[in-house]
Short mmCIF file of C-alpha atoms in Angstrom, two decimals:
data_model
loop_
_atom_site.label_atom_id
_atom_site.label_comp_id
_atom_site.label_asym_id
_atom_site.label_seq_id
_atom_site.Cartn_x
_atom_site.Cartn_y
_atom_site.Cartn_z
CA MET A 14 0.00 0.00 0.00
CA LYS A 15 1.46 3.32 -1.06
CA ILE A 16 0.44 6.71 0.26
CA TYR A 17 0.43 9.89 -1.77
CA HIS A 18 -0.01 13.33 -0.31
CA GLY A 19 -0.19 16.99 -1.09
CA HIS A 20 2.82 18.28 0.85
CA SER A 21 5.95 17.21 2.73
CA TYR A 22 5.57 13.76 4.34
CA HIS A 23 8.50 11.63 5.45
CA PRO A 24 8.46 7.79 5.51
CA GLN A 25 9.85 7.82 9.05
CA GLU A 26 6.49 9.20 10.19
CA CYS A 27 4.91 5.78 9.31
CA TYR A 28 7.33 3.90 11.57
CA GLY A 29 7.99 4.44 15.23
CA CYS A 30 6.45 3.95 18.66
CA PHE A 31 3.21 2.49 17.28
CA GLN A 32 5.02 -0.34 15.48
CA TRP A 33 7.09 -1.16 18.57
CA LEU A 34 4.00 -1.31 20.77
CA LEU A 35 2.31 -3.52 18.19
CA LEU A 36 5.42 -5.73 18.11
CA MET A 37 5.10 -6.31 21.85
CA SER A 38 1.42 -7.23 21.55
CA CYS A 39 1.81 -9.41 18.46
CA GLY A 40 4.88 -10.99 20.03
CA ALA A 41 2.83 -11.87 23.11
CA VAL A 42 0.23 -13.49 20.84
CA TYR A 43 2.94 -15.50 19.08
CA ALA A 44 4.41 -16.60 22.43
CA VAL A 45 0.95 -17.80 23.47
CA CYS A 46 0.71 -19.70 20.18
CA ALA A 47 3.92 -21.54 21.11
CA LEU A 48 2.61 -22.19 24.61
CA SER A 49 -0.68 -23.62 23.38
CA THR A 50 0.93 -25.65 20.59
CA THR A 51 3.36 -27.39 22.97
CA THR A 52 1.07 -27.82 26.00
CA LEU A 53 0.63 -31.54 25.37
CA SER A 54 4.36 -32.20 25.68
CA PHE A 55 3.90 -32.21 29.49
CA VAL A 56 0.48 -33.85 29.37
CA LEU A 57 2.00 -37.00 27.82
CA PRO A 58 3.83 -38.14 30.98
CA ALA A 59 1.48 -36.44 33.45
CA ALA A 60 -1.86 -37.82 32.17
CA GLU A 61 -0.58 -41.34 31.57
CA CYS A 62 -2.14 -42.76 34.71
CA ASP A 63 -5.53 -41.08 34.37
CA PHE A 64 -6.08 -42.17 30.77
CA HIS A 65 -3.93 -45.36 30.84
CA LEU A 66 -2.05 -44.13 27.79
CA SER A 67 0.10 -46.36 25.62
CA SER A 68 2.77 -44.89 23.37
CA SER A 69 0.39 -45.22 20.42
CA ASP A 70 -2.25 -43.27 22.36
CA LYS A 71 0.30 -40.54 22.96
CA GLY A 72 1.03 -40.38 19.26
CA ARG A 73 -2.69 -39.94 18.54
CA LEU A 74 -2.94 -37.32 21.28
CA THR A 75 -0.16 -35.14 19.85
CA ALA A 76 -1.47 -35.60 16.30
CA THR A 77 -5.07 -34.60 17.06
CA PRO A 78 -4.44 -30.84 17.54
CA LEU A 79 -2.45 -30.87 14.29
CA ILE A 80 -5.46 -32.27 12.45
CA GLY A 81 -7.44 -29.38 13.91
CA MET A 82 -4.78 -27.00 12.63
CA CYS A 83 -5.05 -28.37 9.10
CA VAL A 84 -8.82 -27.90 9.13
CA GLY A 85 -8.74 -24.57 10.94
CA SER A 86 -6.16 -22.85 8.73
CA TYR A 87 -8.60 -22.71 5.80
CA PHE A 88 -11.49 -21.57 8.00
CA TRP A 89 -9.61 -18.72 9.68
CA GLY A 90 -8.08 -17.58 6.40
CA ASN A 91 -11.52 -17.18 4.87
CA LEU A 92 -12.89 -15.52 8.00
CA ALA A 93 -10.00 -13.06 7.98
CA ASP A 94 -10.77 -12.15 4.37
CA ALA A 95 -14.46 -11.69 5.16
CA ARG A 96 -14.39 -10.04 8.59
CA GLY A 97 -10.87 -8.76 9.13
CA ARG A 98 -7.61 -10.14 10.47
CA ARG A 99 -7.83 -8.65 13.94
CA LYS A 100 -11.31 -10.08 14.55
CA ALA A 101 -10.21 -13.50 13.29
CA ILE A 102 -7.15 -13.52 15.58
CA ILE A 103 -9.26 -12.59 18.60
CA GLY A 104 -11.87 -15.22 17.74
CA ALA A 105 -9.16 -17.87 17.35
CA LEU A 106 -7.62 -17.03 20.73
CA LEU A 107 -11.00 -17.16 22.46
CA LEU A 108 -11.74 -20.57 20.95
CA ASP A 109 -8.33 -21.85 22.06
CA ALA A 110 -8.96 -20.65 25.63
CA LEU A 111 -12.42 -22.24 25.70
CA ALA A 112 -11.06 -25.55 24.36
CA ALA A 113 -8.31 -25.51 27.01
CA PHE A 114 -10.80 -25.01 29.83
CA LEU A 115 -13.18 -27.68 28.55
CA SER A 116 -10.43 -30.22 27.89
CA SER A 117 -9.27 -29.91 31.49
CA LEU A 118 -12.73 -31.10 32.58
CA MET A 119 -12.98 -34.11 30.26
CA GLN A 120 -12.82 -37.43 32.10
CA SER A 121 -12.54 -39.73 29.08
CA PHE A 122 -9.72 -39.90 26.55
CA PRO A 123 -11.94 -39.53 23.42
CA ALA A 124 -13.60 -36.41 24.87
CA PHE A 125 -10.18 -34.97 25.74
CA LEU A 126 -9.02 -35.63 22.17
CA ALA A 127 -12.07 -33.82 20.79
CA CYS A 128 -11.35 -30.72 22.87
CA ARG A 129 -7.68 -30.70 21.86
CA PHE A 130 -8.81 -30.87 18.22
CA PHE A 131 -10.63 -27.58 18.72
CA SER A 132 -7.64 -26.15 20.57
CA GLY A 133 -5.53 -26.80 17.47
CA PHE A 134 -8.37 -25.54 15.27
CA GLY A 135 -8.34 -22.26 17.19
CA ILE A 136 -4.66 -21.58 17.77
CA ILE A 137 -3.69 -22.02 14.12
CA GLY A 138 -5.83 -18.98 13.34
CA ALA A 139 -3.73 -16.76 15.58
CA THR A 140 -0.47 -18.42 14.48
CA GLY A 141 -1.18 -18.01 10.78
CA LEU A 142 -2.65 -14.51 10.87
CA ILE A 143 -0.43 -12.67 13.32
CA PHE A 144 2.38 -12.30 10.77
CA PRO A 145 0.29 -10.79 7.96
CA TYR A 146 -1.58 -8.61 10.47
CA PHE A 147 1.64 -7.18 11.89
CA GLY A 148 3.22 -6.94 8.44
CA ASP A 149 0.37 -4.75 7.19
CA PHE A 150 1.53 -2.00 9.56
CA LEU A 151 5.13 -2.11 8.28
CA SER A 152 6.78 -0.63 5.23
CA LEU A 153 8.89 -2.86 2.97
CA ARG A 154 12.02 -1.26 4.40
CA HIS A 155 11.29 -2.44 7.96
CA ARG A 156 9.20 -5.55 7.36
CA ASP A 157 11.88 -8.27 7.23
CA VAL A 158 13.70 -7.09 10.35
CA MET A 159 10.55 -6.61 12.43
CA LEU A 160 9.07 -9.96 11.44
CA CYS A 161 12.35 -11.68 12.38
CA ARG A 162 12.06 -10.02 15.79
CA LEU A 163 8.58 -11.47 16.09
CA GLU A 164 10.07 -14.97 15.71
CA VAL A 165 12.02 -14.55 18.98
CA PHE A 166 8.77 -14.52 20.95
CA TRP A 167 8.03 -18.12 19.95
CA THR A 168 11.12 -19.15 21.90
CA PHE A 169 9.89 -17.19 24.91
CA GLY A 170 6.65 -19.18 24.80
CA THR A 171 8.52 -22.50 24.84
CA ILE A 172 10.60 -21.24 27.78
CA LEU A 173 7.48 -20.24 29.73
CA LEU A 174 5.83 -23.65 29.33
CA PRO A 175 8.13 -25.80 31.55
CA GLY A 176 8.01 -23.10 34.21
CA ILE A 177 4.20 -23.21 34.36
CA ALA A 178 4.25 -27.02 34.28
CA TRP A 179 6.75 -27.25 37.13
CA LEU A 180 4.82 -24.80 39.31
CA ILE A 181 1.46 -26.55 38.83
CA ILE A 182 1.90 -30.25 37.99
CA GLN A 183 4.38 -30.96 40.78
CA ASP A 184 2.41 -29.11 43.48
CA PRO A 185 0.00 -31.46 45.34
CA ARG A 186 -2.13 -28.45 46.30
CA PHE A 187 -3.40 -28.37 42.72
CA ASN A 188 -4.88 -31.87 43.07
CA LEU A 189 -8.34 -30.47 43.74
CA THR A 190 -10.13 -33.82 44.05
CA SER A 191 -9.36 -37.00 45.96
CA GLU A 192 -7.98 -40.05 44.18
CA THR A 193 -11.17 -42.01 44.87
CA ALA A 194 -13.58 -39.35 43.52
CA ASP A 195 -15.59 -40.13 40.39
CA PHE A 196 -14.76 -36.70 38.95
CA GLN A 197 -11.02 -36.10 38.79
CA TYR A 198 -9.43 -32.65 38.61
CA THR A 199 -5.76 -33.24 39.26
CA SER A 200 -2.79 -30.92 38.88
CA TRP A 201 -2.13 -31.72 35.22
CA ARG A 202 -5.72 -30.72 34.44
CA VAL A 203 -5.19 -27.42 36.24
CA PHE A 204 -2.07 -27.00 34.10
CA VAL A 205 -4.07 -27.53 30.90
CA ALA A 206 -6.63 -24.94 32.01
CA ALA A 207 -3.87 -22.52 33.04
CA CYS A 208 -2.38 -22.70 29.55
CA GLY A 209 -5.66 -21.24 28.25
CA VAL A 210 -5.45 -18.13 30.45
CA PRO A 211 -2.68 -16.41 28.43
CA SER A 212 -4.91 -16.61 25.34
CA LEU A 213 -7.46 -14.45 27.15
CA PHE A 214 -4.75 -12.08 28.35
CA VAL A 215 -3.34 -11.37 24.88
CA VAL A 216 -6.87 -10.69 23.58
CA LEU A 217 -6.90 -7.72 25.96
CA LEU A 218 -3.53 -6.60 24.58
CA LEU A 219 -4.88 -6.60 21.03
CA MET A 220 -8.09 -4.73 21.80
CA PRO A 221 -6.58 -1.19 21.69
CA PHE A 222 -5.08 -1.77 18.24
CA PRO A 223 -7.03 -1.16 15.01
CA GLU A 224 -7.81 -3.42 12.10
CA SER A 225 -5.20 -3.77 9.37
CA PRO A 226 -5.34 -0.67 7.14
CA ARG A 227 -4.58 -2.83 4.11
CA TYR A 228 -7.60 -5.03 4.82
CA LEU A 229 -9.83 -1.99 5.38
CA LEU A 230 -8.74 -0.53 2.06
CA TYR A 231 -9.38 -3.75 0.16
CA ALA A 232 -12.77 -4.08 1.93
CA ASN A 233 -13.81 -0.66 0.57
CA LYS A 234 -13.65 0.87 4.05
CA THR A 235 -11.41 3.70 2.95
CA GLU A 236 -12.52 6.17 5.57
CA GLN A 237 -11.63 3.73 8.36
CA ALA A 238 -8.30 2.96 6.68
CA LEU A 239 -7.44 6.67 6.64
CA GLN A 240 -8.40 6.92 10.31
CA VAL A 241 -6.05 4.05 11.17
CA LEU A 242 -3.18 5.70 9.31
CA GLN A 243 -4.01 8.95 11.04
CA LYS A 244 -3.81 7.22 14.44
CA ILE A 245 -0.41 5.73 13.57
CA PHE A 246 0.79 9.16 12.45
CA VAL A 247 -0.31 10.81 15.71
CA VAL A 248 1.33 8.12 17.91
CA ASN A 249 4.61 8.17 15.98
CA THR A 250 4.99 11.92 15.52
CA LYS A 251 3.19 13.26 18.63
CA LEU A 252 1.45 15.75 16.33
CA THR A 253 -2.28 16.37 16.13
CA GLU A 254 -4.81 14.77 13.80
CA LYS A 255 -5.06 18.03 11.86
CA ASP A 256 -1.40 17.69 10.85
CA PHE A 257 -2.02 14.38 9.05
CA PRO A 258 -1.06 15.14 5.44
CA VAL A 259 -2.45 12.15 3.50
CA GLU A 260 -4.92 13.00 0.77
CA SER A 261 -4.97 9.88 -1.41
CA MET A 262 -3.98 6.22 -1.30
CA LEU A 263 -3.09 3.66 -3.93
CA ALA A 264 -3.66 0.00 -3.04
CA CYS A 265 -1.63 -2.47 -5.10
CA ASP A 266 -2.15 -6.21 -5.37
CA GLY A 267 0.20 -7.58 -7.98
CA GLU A 268 -0.86 -6.13 -11.32
CA GLU A 269 -4.23 -4.93 -10.05
CA GLU A 270 -4.77 -1.50 -8.61
CA GLU A 271 -7.53 0.34 -6.88
CA VAL A 272 -7.31 4.07 -6.37
CA VAL A 273 -8.99 5.81 -3.46
CA THR A 274 -8.87 9.59 -3.21
CA ALA A 275 -9.97 11.73 -0.30
CA ASP A 276 -10.12 15.46 -0.83
CA THR A 277 -9.96 18.13 1.85
CA ASN A 278 -13.74 17.88 2.38
CA GLY A 279 -13.57 14.16 3.06
CA ASN A 280 -15.30 13.14 -0.17
CA GLU A 281 -14.08 9.85 -1.62
CA THR A 282 -14.03 8.41 -5.10
CA LYS A 283 -13.11 4.84 -6.03
CA THR A 284 -12.55 2.94 -9.26
CA PRO A 285 -13.07 -0.71 -8.26
CA MET A 286 -12.21 -3.78 -10.29
CA THR A 287 -15.16 -5.62 -11.79
CA TRP A 288 -16.14 -9.10 -10.59
CA ASN A 289 -14.97 -10.64 -13.88
CA GLN A 290 -11.62 -8.92 -13.54
CA ARG A 291 -11.16 -10.26 -10.01
CA TRP A 292 -12.17 -13.80 -11.09
CA HIS A 293 -9.76 -13.73 -14.01
CA SER A 294 -6.98 -12.43 -11.74
CA PHE A 295 -7.65 -15.21 -9.20
CA TRP A 296 -7.37 -18.01 -11.75
CA SER A 297 -4.36 -16.47 -13.47
CA ARG A 298 -2.50 -16.53 -10.14
CA LYS A 299 -3.42 -20.18 -9.49
CA LYS A 300 -2.44 -21.15 -13.03
CA MET A 301 0.90 -19.40 -12.61
CA LEU A 302 1.66 -21.39 -9.45
CA VAL A 303 1.11 -24.80 -11.11
CA THR A 304 3.23 -24.10 -14.20
CA PRO A 305 7.02 -24.30 -14.54
CA PRO A 306 9.23 -23.17 -12.91
CA TYR A 307 7.03 -22.42 -9.91
CA ILE A 308 5.39 -25.84 -9.63
CA GLY A 309 8.78 -27.50 -9.16
CA MET A 310 9.81 -25.00 -6.48
CA LEU A 311 6.46 -25.43 -4.73
CA VAL A 312 6.80 -29.22 -4.61
CA LEU A 313 10.32 -28.88 -3.24
CA CYS A 314 9.26 -26.40 -0.55
CA CYS A 315 6.38 -28.69 0.44
CA PHE A 316 8.75 -31.65 0.73
CA VAL A 317 11.18 -29.62 2.85
CA ASP A 318 8.51 -28.41 5.27
CA PHE A 319 6.99 -31.90 5.47
CA GLY A 320 10.34 -33.38 6.53
CA LEU A 321 11.13 -30.44 8.79
CA MET A 322 7.89 -30.61 10.77
CA PHE A 323 7.92 -34.43 10.68
CA SER A 324 11.15 -34.21 12.68
CA TYR A 325 10.93 -30.95 14.65
CA TYR A 326 7.37 -31.03 15.94
CA THR A 327 7.53 -34.73 16.79
CA LEU A 328 10.69 -34.50 18.87
CA MET A 329 9.60 -31.20 20.43
CA MET A 330 6.42 -32.85 21.72
CA TRP A 331 8.19 -36.01 22.88
CA PHE A 332 11.26 -34.50 24.56
CA PRO A 333 9.68 -34.29 28.06
CA ASP A 334 8.46 -37.88 27.79
CA LEU A 335 11.89 -39.06 26.64
CA PHE A 336 13.56 -37.17 29.49
CA GLU A 337 11.14 -38.86 31.90
CA ARG A 338 12.03 -42.27 30.47
CA PHE A 339 15.72 -41.57 31.03
CA SER A 340 14.98 -40.47 34.59
CA GLN A 341 13.00 -43.62 35.38
CA PHE A 342 15.58 -45.85 33.73
CA SER A 343 18.39 -44.23 35.76
CA SER A 344 16.49 -44.76 39.00
CA LEU A 345 15.98 -48.46 38.21
CA TYR A 346 19.43 -49.14 36.72
CA PRO A 347 21.76 -46.46 38.16
CA GLU A 348 24.98 -48.05 36.89
CA VAL A 349 23.84 -48.83 33.35
CA SER A 350 24.54 -46.60 30.34
CA ALA A 351 21.96 -46.69 27.57
CA GLY A 352 20.78 -44.75 24.57
CA VAL A 353 17.33 -43.43 23.71
CA CYS A 354 16.22 -46.56 21.92
CA GLU A 355 17.64 -48.92 24.54
CA VAL A 356 15.81 -47.05 27.30
CA SER A 357 12.54 -47.27 25.39
CA ALA A 358 13.05 -50.94 24.49
CA ASN A 359 14.15 -52.24 27.90
CA VAL A 360 11.97 -50.13 30.17
CA THR A 361 8.57 -49.52 28.60
CA ARG A 362 6.09 -47.26 30.31
CA SER A 363 3.81 -50.15 31.23
CA GLU A 364 6.68 -51.83 33.10
CA LEU A 365 7.40 -48.62 34.96
CA LEU A 366 3.79 -48.17 36.00
CA GLY A 367 3.86 -51.60 37.54
CA LYS A 368 6.68 -50.49 39.86
CA GLN A 369 5.14 -47.25 41.14
CA GLU A 370 1.86 -45.83 42.33
CA CYS A 371 -0.38 -43.49 40.41
CA PRO A 372 -0.60 -40.58 39.99
CA GLN A 373 2.85 -40.54 38.50
CA VAL A 374 5.27 -37.90 39.81
CA ILE A 375 7.49 -36.41 37.12
CA ASP A 376 11.12 -35.97 38.06
CA ASP A 377 12.17 -32.31 38.51
CA LYS A 378 14.99 -32.95 36.04
CA VAL A 379 12.42 -33.30 33.26
CA TYR A 380 11.32 -29.69 33.73
CA ILE A 381 14.88 -28.45 34.06
CA HIS A 382 16.05 -30.29 30.94
CA THR A 383 13.06 -29.08 28.92
CA LEU A 384 13.76 -25.51 30.04
CA ILE A 385 17.43 -25.85 29.05
CA VAL A 386 16.41 -27.09 25.59
CA ALA A 387 14.09 -24.09 25.17
CA LEU A 388 16.78 -21.65 26.34
CA SER A 389 19.22 -23.07 23.81
CA CYS A 390 17.04 -21.63 21.03
CA ILE A 391 17.57 -17.99 22.05
CA PRO A 392 21.12 -17.56 20.66
CA THR A 393 20.11 -19.13 17.35
CA ALA A 394 17.01 -16.97 17.04
CA LEU A 395 19.06 -13.83 17.60
CA TRP A 396 21.85 -15.01 15.29
CA VAL A 397 19.46 -15.73 12.42
CA GLY A 398 17.90 -12.29 12.64
CA LEU A 399 21.29 -10.58 12.62
CA THR A 400 23.06 -12.61 9.92
CA ILE A 401 20.41 -13.86 7.51
CA ASN A 402 21.10 -11.08 5.01
CA MET A 403 24.87 -11.48 5.30
CA VAL A 404 24.97 -15.27 4.99
CA GLY A 405 22.10 -15.50 2.53
CA LYS A 406 18.72 -17.16 3.02
CA LYS A 407 19.37 -20.11 0.71
CA LEU A 408 22.81 -20.99 2.13
CA MET A 409 21.54 -20.63 5.70
CA LEU A 410 18.60 -22.93 4.94
CA VAL A 411 20.87 -25.61 3.48
CA MET A 412 23.30 -25.46 6.41
CA MET A 413 20.56 -25.60 9.04
CA LEU A 414 18.75 -28.53 7.44
CA ILE A 415 21.88 -30.65 7.03
CA SER A 416 23.28 -29.87 10.49
CA SER A 417 19.93 -30.56 12.21
CA GLY A 418 19.70 -33.85 10.29
CA LEU A 419 23.12 -34.90 11.56
CA ALA A 420 22.06 -33.97 15.11
CA ALA A 421 18.92 -36.12 14.76
CA LEU A 422 20.98 -39.09 13.60
CA GLY A 423 23.24 -38.55 16.58
CA LEU A 424 20.40 -39.46 18.94
CA ASN A 425 21.26 -43.09 18.14
CA LEU A 426 24.74 -42.58 19.57
CA VAL A 427 24.01 -41.05 22.98
CA ARG A 428 24.73 -43.23 26.01
CA SER A 429 23.47 -41.13 28.92
CA SER A 430 20.86 -38.60 29.95
CA LEU A 431 23.44 -35.79 29.79
CA GLU A 432 24.52 -36.68 26.26
CA ASN A 433 20.86 -36.86 25.26
CA LEU A 434 20.26 -33.39 26.74
CA ILE A 435 23.23 -31.85 24.93
CA LEU A 436 22.29 -33.28 21.56
CA SER A 437 18.64 -32.33 22.09
CA CYS A 438 19.75 -28.74 22.70
CA VAL A 439 21.82 -28.74 19.52
CA PHE A 440 18.95 -30.16 17.47
CA GLU A 441 16.30 -27.83 18.91
CA ALA A 442 18.50 -24.72 18.63
CA ILE A 443 19.09 -25.30 14.93
CA VAL A 444 15.76 -26.65 13.76
CA SER A 445 13.56 -24.21 15.72
CA CYS A 446 14.43 -21.33 13.35
CA THR A 447 14.67 -23.33 10.14
CA GLU A 448 11.02 -22.99 9.14
CA ALA A 449 11.24 -19.21 9.51
CA VAL A 450 14.20 -19.18 7.11
CA LEU A 451 12.22 -21.39 4.70
CA PHE A 452 9.38 -18.86 4.78
CA CYS A 453 11.83 -16.07 3.95
CA VAL A 454 13.09 -18.12 0.98
CA ILE A 455 9.52 -18.66 -0.24
CA CYS A 456 8.89 -14.91 -0.15
CA GLU A 457 11.98 -14.41 -2.30
CA ILE A 458 11.53 -17.10 -4.95
CA PHE A 459 7.80 -16.70 -5.58
CA PRO A 460 6.24 -13.56 -7.10
CA THR A 461 4.24 -11.41 -4.70
CA LYS A 462 0.85 -12.33 -6.12
CA VAL A 463 1.36 -16.11 -5.57
CA ALA A 464 3.70 -16.05 -2.55
CA ALA A 465 0.84 -16.17 -0.03
CA THR A 466 -0.74 -19.19 -1.71
CA ALA A 467 2.64 -20.94 -1.92
CA MET A 468 3.16 -20.25 1.77
CA ALA A 469 -0.26 -21.64 2.71
CA VAL A 470 0.27 -24.86 0.72
CA THR A 471 3.74 -25.30 2.22
CA VAL A 472 2.50 -24.81 5.78
CA MET A 473 -0.29 -27.32 5.18
CA CYS A 474 2.23 -29.94 4.05
CA GLY A 475 4.33 -29.19 7.11
CA ARG A 476 1.39 -29.83 9.44
CA VAL A 477 0.63 -33.10 7.64
CA GLY A 478 4.26 -34.08 8.21
CA ALA A 479 3.89 -33.31 11.93
CA ILE A 480 0.79 -35.52 12.12
CA VAL A 481 2.51 -38.42 10.38
CA GLY A 482 5.65 -37.98 12.49
CA ASN A 483 3.79 -38.14 15.81
CA VAL A 484 1.76 -41.18 14.80
CA VAL A 485 4.84 -43.02 13.50
CA PHE A 486 6.99 -42.15 16.51
CA GLY A 487 4.25 -43.17 18.95
CA ALA A 488 3.83 -46.51 17.23
CA LEU A 489 7.56 -47.33 17.04
CA VAL A 490 9.20 -45.62 20.02
CA ASP A 491 8.93 -48.57 22.42
CA GLN A 492 10.50 -51.30 20.31
CA HIS A 493 11.74 -49.81 17.04
CA CYS A 494 12.61 -46.19 17.79
CA ILE A 495 15.74 -46.38 15.62
CA VAL A 496 13.46 -46.34 12.56
CA PRO A 497 11.86 -42.90 13.13
CA ILE A 498 15.20 -41.43 14.22
CA TYR A 499 16.79 -42.50 10.93
CA MET A 500 13.73 -41.10 9.16
CA PHE A 501 14.21 -37.74 10.93
CA GLY A 502 17.86 -37.47 9.95
CA SER A 503 17.39 -38.72 6.39
CA LEU A 504 14.52 -36.36 5.60
CA LEU A 505 16.34 -33.33 6.97
CA ILE A 506 19.63 -34.05 5.18
CA THR A 507 17.86 -34.86 1.91
CA SER A 508 15.87 -31.63 2.19
CA GLY A 509 19.05 -29.65 2.73
CA LEU A 510 20.73 -31.17 -0.32
CA LEU A 511 17.66 -30.54 -2.50
CA CYS A 512 17.52 -26.90 -1.41
CA THR A 513 20.81 -26.31 -3.21
CA ILE A 514 18.89 -26.29 -6.51
CA LEU A 515 16.54 -23.51 -5.39
CA PRO A 516 17.19 -20.12 -7.01
CA LYS A 517 18.38 -17.32 -4.76
CA SER A 518 15.57 -15.10 -5.96
CA THR A 519 13.22 -14.66 -8.91
CA ARG A 520 12.59 -11.01 -8.13
CA PRO A 521 14.38 -7.89 -9.32
CA GLU A 522 16.56 -6.04 -6.83
CA ARG A 523 14.54 -4.04 -4.37
CA PRO A 524 15.20 -0.31 -4.15
CA HIS A 525 16.88 0.92 -0.98
#
């Protein structure tokens, strides 16, 4: 969206305090998205007694919210186009909070799964829309840097999760019902409900901010769009509304343009595109995406994100459970060294439950190790934001995929809980930022008018990969965990090697 005016108007007046305040609010939303997405990682070991979960059940449990995400992404995208991005984000957060509260009350495993489906259905709306919403308030000059800063908040969300889990799940005061009661509301259920509270909190943070001016302009609400820009101008410059100099705006969407002019009396004129023109434009964009060379690049990006989320999301959700298995194995066999697969093969969860009473108490080391893994992502997140333009998006993507694949394969070589923790930190630190780099590459290699569609298709394939990964890992972790680990490493390394054939960019150089 470009702004034209009648007298002196500097670009710096569009960027300032307002964007930084919005960054804090949108960052809080993104941190809550991370918190909600990874909540089940501590439910796996904590709820095992109540629901009598097998490893296959755990795989289904972690996959169910992802199925909700796949379904919800299309729904929220359409709602955002029809009603606005801000309203869609708020609605998604409210649904996630409601699903969290209801799931904490469910006494049967199928009912709990149903509620977690709607939690995933809701949170994907906020996750998918917060970037375009925030980006609509940024100029091209500042967009890349500010969106990279937004990525850091995801790490903060993953750091917050083990802290909340440790404070609630381990405290017997949060077991609000007796063990013999028909209705159970134990500490892990309180934890699930507590993870829904931040979703309500960030809704309050978003309330003072306006709808995206780009959406308002495309929705023919030009007067409201001008009012939003006026508000941004006043906050950034500390001037009055009367000093706002904008008189006309030009909205661009690829090759299509709509011109909106507001004169000094507030009268507006608009030359809209016809319905036939919009329909033809829509199909021309879709046709462009499925023809060479873009179809080949799209398939490759989908394969990369499938393998990336197959590995990253699966291990991220299972790390606390794997740490708990190491802790239980060490308590039973203190002098024995073993790797991940040996621990899972020789000491299954059913055997452990036969040696201890329910409810199961999670070792404090599990929370500490999970927190350390989350903290290890901070240096990488900062490094990527600072060096991505110097190293290059394509080269960075290749290096991160191959190195994370080697780290995944290394899980077969660890012989102790400490070695497992160190390698888990290395893997998580690298792979946690890889999808963000992939998204930056997609924005570079696809033209503007098809980049959003390419991104949506890629993200969908990534979520499918996460579903498959969790189901496969849950089915094989007890007796054949070496198989999924080799799959993790192979997919990541293969993806990295294939990314070498991607072009650096298909766009002309951007003006400074």
